Coordinates of C-alpha atoms and ligand atoms in Angstrom, one line a residue:
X1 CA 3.1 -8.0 -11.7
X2 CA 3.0 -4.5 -11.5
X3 CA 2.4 -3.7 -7.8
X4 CA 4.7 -4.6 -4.6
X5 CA 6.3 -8.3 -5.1
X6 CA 6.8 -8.6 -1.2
X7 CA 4.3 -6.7 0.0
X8 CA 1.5 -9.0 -1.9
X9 CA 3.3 -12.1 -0.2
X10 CA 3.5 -10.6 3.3
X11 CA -0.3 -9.7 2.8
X12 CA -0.8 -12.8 1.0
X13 CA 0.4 -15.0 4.1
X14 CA -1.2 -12.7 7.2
X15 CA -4.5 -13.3 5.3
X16 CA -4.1 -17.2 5.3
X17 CA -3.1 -17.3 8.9
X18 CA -5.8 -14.9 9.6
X19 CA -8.3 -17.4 7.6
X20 CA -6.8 -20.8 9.6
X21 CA -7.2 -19.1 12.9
X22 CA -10.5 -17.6 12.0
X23 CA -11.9 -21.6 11.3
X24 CA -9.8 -22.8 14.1
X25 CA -11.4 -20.5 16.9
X26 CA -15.0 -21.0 15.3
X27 CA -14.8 -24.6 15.1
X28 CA -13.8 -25.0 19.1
X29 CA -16.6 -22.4 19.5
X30 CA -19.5 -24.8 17.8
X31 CA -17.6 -27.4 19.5
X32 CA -18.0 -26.5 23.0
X33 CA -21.4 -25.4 21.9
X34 CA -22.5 -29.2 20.6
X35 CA -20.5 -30.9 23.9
X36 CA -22.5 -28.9 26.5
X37 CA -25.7 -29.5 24.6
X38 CA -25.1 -33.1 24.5
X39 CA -24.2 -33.4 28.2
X40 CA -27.0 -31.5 29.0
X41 CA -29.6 -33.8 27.2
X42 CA -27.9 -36.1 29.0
X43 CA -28.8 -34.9 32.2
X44 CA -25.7 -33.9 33.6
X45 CA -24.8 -30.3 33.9
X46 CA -22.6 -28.2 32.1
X47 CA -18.5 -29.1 33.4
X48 CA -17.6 -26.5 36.0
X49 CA -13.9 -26.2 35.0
X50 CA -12.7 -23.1 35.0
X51 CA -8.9 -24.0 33.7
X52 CA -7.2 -26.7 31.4
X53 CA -3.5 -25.2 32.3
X54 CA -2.2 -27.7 29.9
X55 CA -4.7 -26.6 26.6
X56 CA -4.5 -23.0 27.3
X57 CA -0.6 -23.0 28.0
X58 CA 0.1 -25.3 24.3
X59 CA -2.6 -22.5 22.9
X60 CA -0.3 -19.8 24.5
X61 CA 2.8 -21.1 22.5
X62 CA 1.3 -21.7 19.2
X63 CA 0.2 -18.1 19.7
X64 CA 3.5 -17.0 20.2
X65 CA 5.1 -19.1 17.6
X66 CA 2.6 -17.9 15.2
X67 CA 3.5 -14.0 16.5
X68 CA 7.3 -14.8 16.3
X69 CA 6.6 -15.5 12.8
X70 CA 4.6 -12.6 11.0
X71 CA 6.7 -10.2 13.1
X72 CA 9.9 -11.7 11.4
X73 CA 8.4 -12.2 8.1
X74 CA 7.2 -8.7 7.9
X75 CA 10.5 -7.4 9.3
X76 CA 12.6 -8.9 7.3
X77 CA 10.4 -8.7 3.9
X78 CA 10.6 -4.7 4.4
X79 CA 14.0 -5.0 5.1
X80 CA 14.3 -6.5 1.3
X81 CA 12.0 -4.1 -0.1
X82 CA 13.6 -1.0 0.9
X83 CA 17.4 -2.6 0.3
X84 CA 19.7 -0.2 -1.0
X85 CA 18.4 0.6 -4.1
X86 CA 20.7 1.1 -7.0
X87 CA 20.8 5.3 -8.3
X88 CA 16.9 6.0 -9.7
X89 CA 16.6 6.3 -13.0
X90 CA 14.5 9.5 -12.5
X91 CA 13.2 11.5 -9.4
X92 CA 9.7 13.1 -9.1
X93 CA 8.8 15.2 -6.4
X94 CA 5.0 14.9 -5.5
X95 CA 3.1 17.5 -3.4
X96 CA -0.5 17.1 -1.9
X97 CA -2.2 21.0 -1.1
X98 CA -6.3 21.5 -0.6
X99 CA -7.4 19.8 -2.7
X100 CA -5.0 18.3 -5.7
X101 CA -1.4 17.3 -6.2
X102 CA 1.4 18.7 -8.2
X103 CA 4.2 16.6 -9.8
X104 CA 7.6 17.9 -10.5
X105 CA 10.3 16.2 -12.4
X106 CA 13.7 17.1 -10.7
X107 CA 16.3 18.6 -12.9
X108 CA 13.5 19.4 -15.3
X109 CA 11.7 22.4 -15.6
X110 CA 8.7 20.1 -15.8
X111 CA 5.6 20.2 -13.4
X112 CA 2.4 18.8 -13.8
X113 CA -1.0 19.8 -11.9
X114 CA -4.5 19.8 -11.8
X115 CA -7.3 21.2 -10.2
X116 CA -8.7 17.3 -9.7
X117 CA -12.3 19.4 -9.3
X118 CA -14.5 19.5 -12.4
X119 CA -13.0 16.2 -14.1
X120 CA -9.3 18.0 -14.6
X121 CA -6.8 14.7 -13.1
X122 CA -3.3 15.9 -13.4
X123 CA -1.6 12.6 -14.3
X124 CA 2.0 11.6 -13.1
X125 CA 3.6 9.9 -15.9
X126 CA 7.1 7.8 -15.8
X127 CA 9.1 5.8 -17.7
X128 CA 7.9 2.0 -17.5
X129 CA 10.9 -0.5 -16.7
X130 CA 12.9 2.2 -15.0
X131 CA 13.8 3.0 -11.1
X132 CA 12.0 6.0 -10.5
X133 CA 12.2 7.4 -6.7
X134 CA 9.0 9.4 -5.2
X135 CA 9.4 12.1 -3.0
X136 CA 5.9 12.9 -1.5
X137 CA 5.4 16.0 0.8
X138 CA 2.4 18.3 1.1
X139 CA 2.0 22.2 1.1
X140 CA -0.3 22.8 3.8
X141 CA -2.3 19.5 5.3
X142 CA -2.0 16.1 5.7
X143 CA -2.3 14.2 2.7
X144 CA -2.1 10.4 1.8
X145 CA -0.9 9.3 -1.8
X146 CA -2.3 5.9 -2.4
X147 CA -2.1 3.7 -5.5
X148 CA -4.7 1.4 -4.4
X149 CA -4.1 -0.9 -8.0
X150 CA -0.5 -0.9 -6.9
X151 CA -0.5 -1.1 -3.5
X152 CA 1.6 2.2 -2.7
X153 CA 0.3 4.5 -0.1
X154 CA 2.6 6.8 1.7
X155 CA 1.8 9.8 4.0
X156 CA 1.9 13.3 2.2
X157 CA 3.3 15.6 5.5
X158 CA 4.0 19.4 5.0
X159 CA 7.7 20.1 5.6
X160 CA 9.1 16.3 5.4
X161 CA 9.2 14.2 2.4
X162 CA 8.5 10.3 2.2
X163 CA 9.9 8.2 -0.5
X164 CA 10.1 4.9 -2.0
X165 CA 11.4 3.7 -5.0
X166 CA 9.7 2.5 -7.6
X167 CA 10.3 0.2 -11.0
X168 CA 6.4 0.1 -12.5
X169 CA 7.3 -3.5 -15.0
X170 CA 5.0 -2.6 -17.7
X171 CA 2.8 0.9 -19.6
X172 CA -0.4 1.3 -17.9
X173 CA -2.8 3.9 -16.2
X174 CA -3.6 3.6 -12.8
X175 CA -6.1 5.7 -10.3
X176 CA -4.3 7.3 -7.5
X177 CA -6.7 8.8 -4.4
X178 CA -6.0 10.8 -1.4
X179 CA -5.8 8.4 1.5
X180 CA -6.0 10.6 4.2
X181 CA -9.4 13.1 5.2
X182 CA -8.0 16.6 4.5
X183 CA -11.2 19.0 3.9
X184 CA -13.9 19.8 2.1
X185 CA -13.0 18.7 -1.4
X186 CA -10.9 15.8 -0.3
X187 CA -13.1 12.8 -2.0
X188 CA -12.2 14.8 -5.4
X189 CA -8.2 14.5 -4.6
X190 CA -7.4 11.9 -7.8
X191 CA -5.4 11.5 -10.0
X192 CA -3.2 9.0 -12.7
X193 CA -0.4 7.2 -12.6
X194 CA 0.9 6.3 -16.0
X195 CA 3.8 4.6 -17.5
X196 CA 5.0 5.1 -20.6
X197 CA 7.6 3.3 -22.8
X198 CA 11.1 5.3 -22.0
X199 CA 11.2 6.5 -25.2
X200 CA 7.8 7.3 -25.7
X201 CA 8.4 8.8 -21.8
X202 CA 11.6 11.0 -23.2
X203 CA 9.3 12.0 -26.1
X204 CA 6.4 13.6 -23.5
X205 CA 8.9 15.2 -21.4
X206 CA 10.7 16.9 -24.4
X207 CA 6.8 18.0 -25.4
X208 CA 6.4 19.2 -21.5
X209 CA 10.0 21.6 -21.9
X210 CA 11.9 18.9 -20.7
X211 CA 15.5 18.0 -22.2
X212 CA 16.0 14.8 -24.7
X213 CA 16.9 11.4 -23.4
X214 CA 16.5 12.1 -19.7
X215 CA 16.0 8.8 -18.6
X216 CA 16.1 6.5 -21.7
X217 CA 20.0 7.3 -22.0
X218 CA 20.8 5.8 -18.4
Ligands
CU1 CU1 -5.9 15.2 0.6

């Protein structure tokens, strides 16, 4: 699985809950709907109770169990995601400006861009089965870099840089987008990821200026 292990559980589970609840509240809504109906063909009017202490109160701590929960799962699933990651294998820098990115390979004098208008994606390309950390910042604007196929999307702010670390399991091409409104030409912000075998990945940096076995030798 290519995209964020814990992330895709978290999500996974808050959708479920989300689902259960979702019947739960529409099934005591039909209910109360069918009851009142019943007592009113009945004849006997609709009850005029305006507290169960004892339902509402259980409902209150089922609530709070259920809160207690996702805030802890959450917490500490992102604490395991963003553990101490061993050295990176490789570091790119990324950079949003109006309206593309460029990528920059640190300690190569290798940077990749586009002008994303007219059909021209610059691609980001990294070593498959390798740490790779990614520093996004922006040159003027607020960006967003989002791998929607990956589920990575991280602010792009001028004059700070995000990262997160990053081991993409297998080659592939992904679509990245902009994830954040920024002007004019914002919808044409993509771009690709791809991930290349390391050597094959040492072979493309090489043909960028790049120097031999930058990454496949670590
Ligand atoms: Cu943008």
């Amino acid at each position: 699985v290519p995209y964020r292990h814990y992330f895709a559980l978290a999500f996974g589970l808050e959708t479920w809950i989300a689902a259960v609840v979702f019947v739960l509240i529409a099934a005591a809504m039909v209910a109360a709907f069918l009851l009142s109906r019943r007592r009113r063909r009945r004849g006997r009017p609709s009850s005029q109770r305006d507290k169960a202490d004892k339902l509402e109160l259980s409902y209150l701590g089922v609530l709070a169990v259920v809160a207690a929960f996702v805030a802890t799962m959450s917490l500490t699933l992102n604490n395991r995601e963003t553990a101490d990651p061993p050295r990176p294998a490789l570091q790119v820098k990324v950079v949003g400006f109006q309206w593309c990115w460029w990528f920059r390979y640190l300690g190569q004098p290798v940077t990749v861009t586009g002008r994303c208008q007219g059909g021209t994606l610059p691609t980001l390309v990294l070593p498959a089965g390798r740490l790779v950390r990614v520093e996004v910042t922006s040159d003027d604007v607020i960006h967003g870099f989002w791998l929607p196929y990956l589920r990575w999307k991280i602010y792009a702010y001028p004059g700070h840089i995000n990262s997160f670390d990053v081991t993409l399991q297998h080659d592939g091409k992904w679509i990245g987008r902009c994830s954040e409104l920024c002007g004019l030409y914002h919808y044409q912000m993509d771009f690709y990821v791809r991930a290349l075998p390391p050597a094959q990945f040492d072979r493309w940096l090489r043909a960028h200026g790049g120097s031999a076995h930058a990454v496949s030798s670590r």
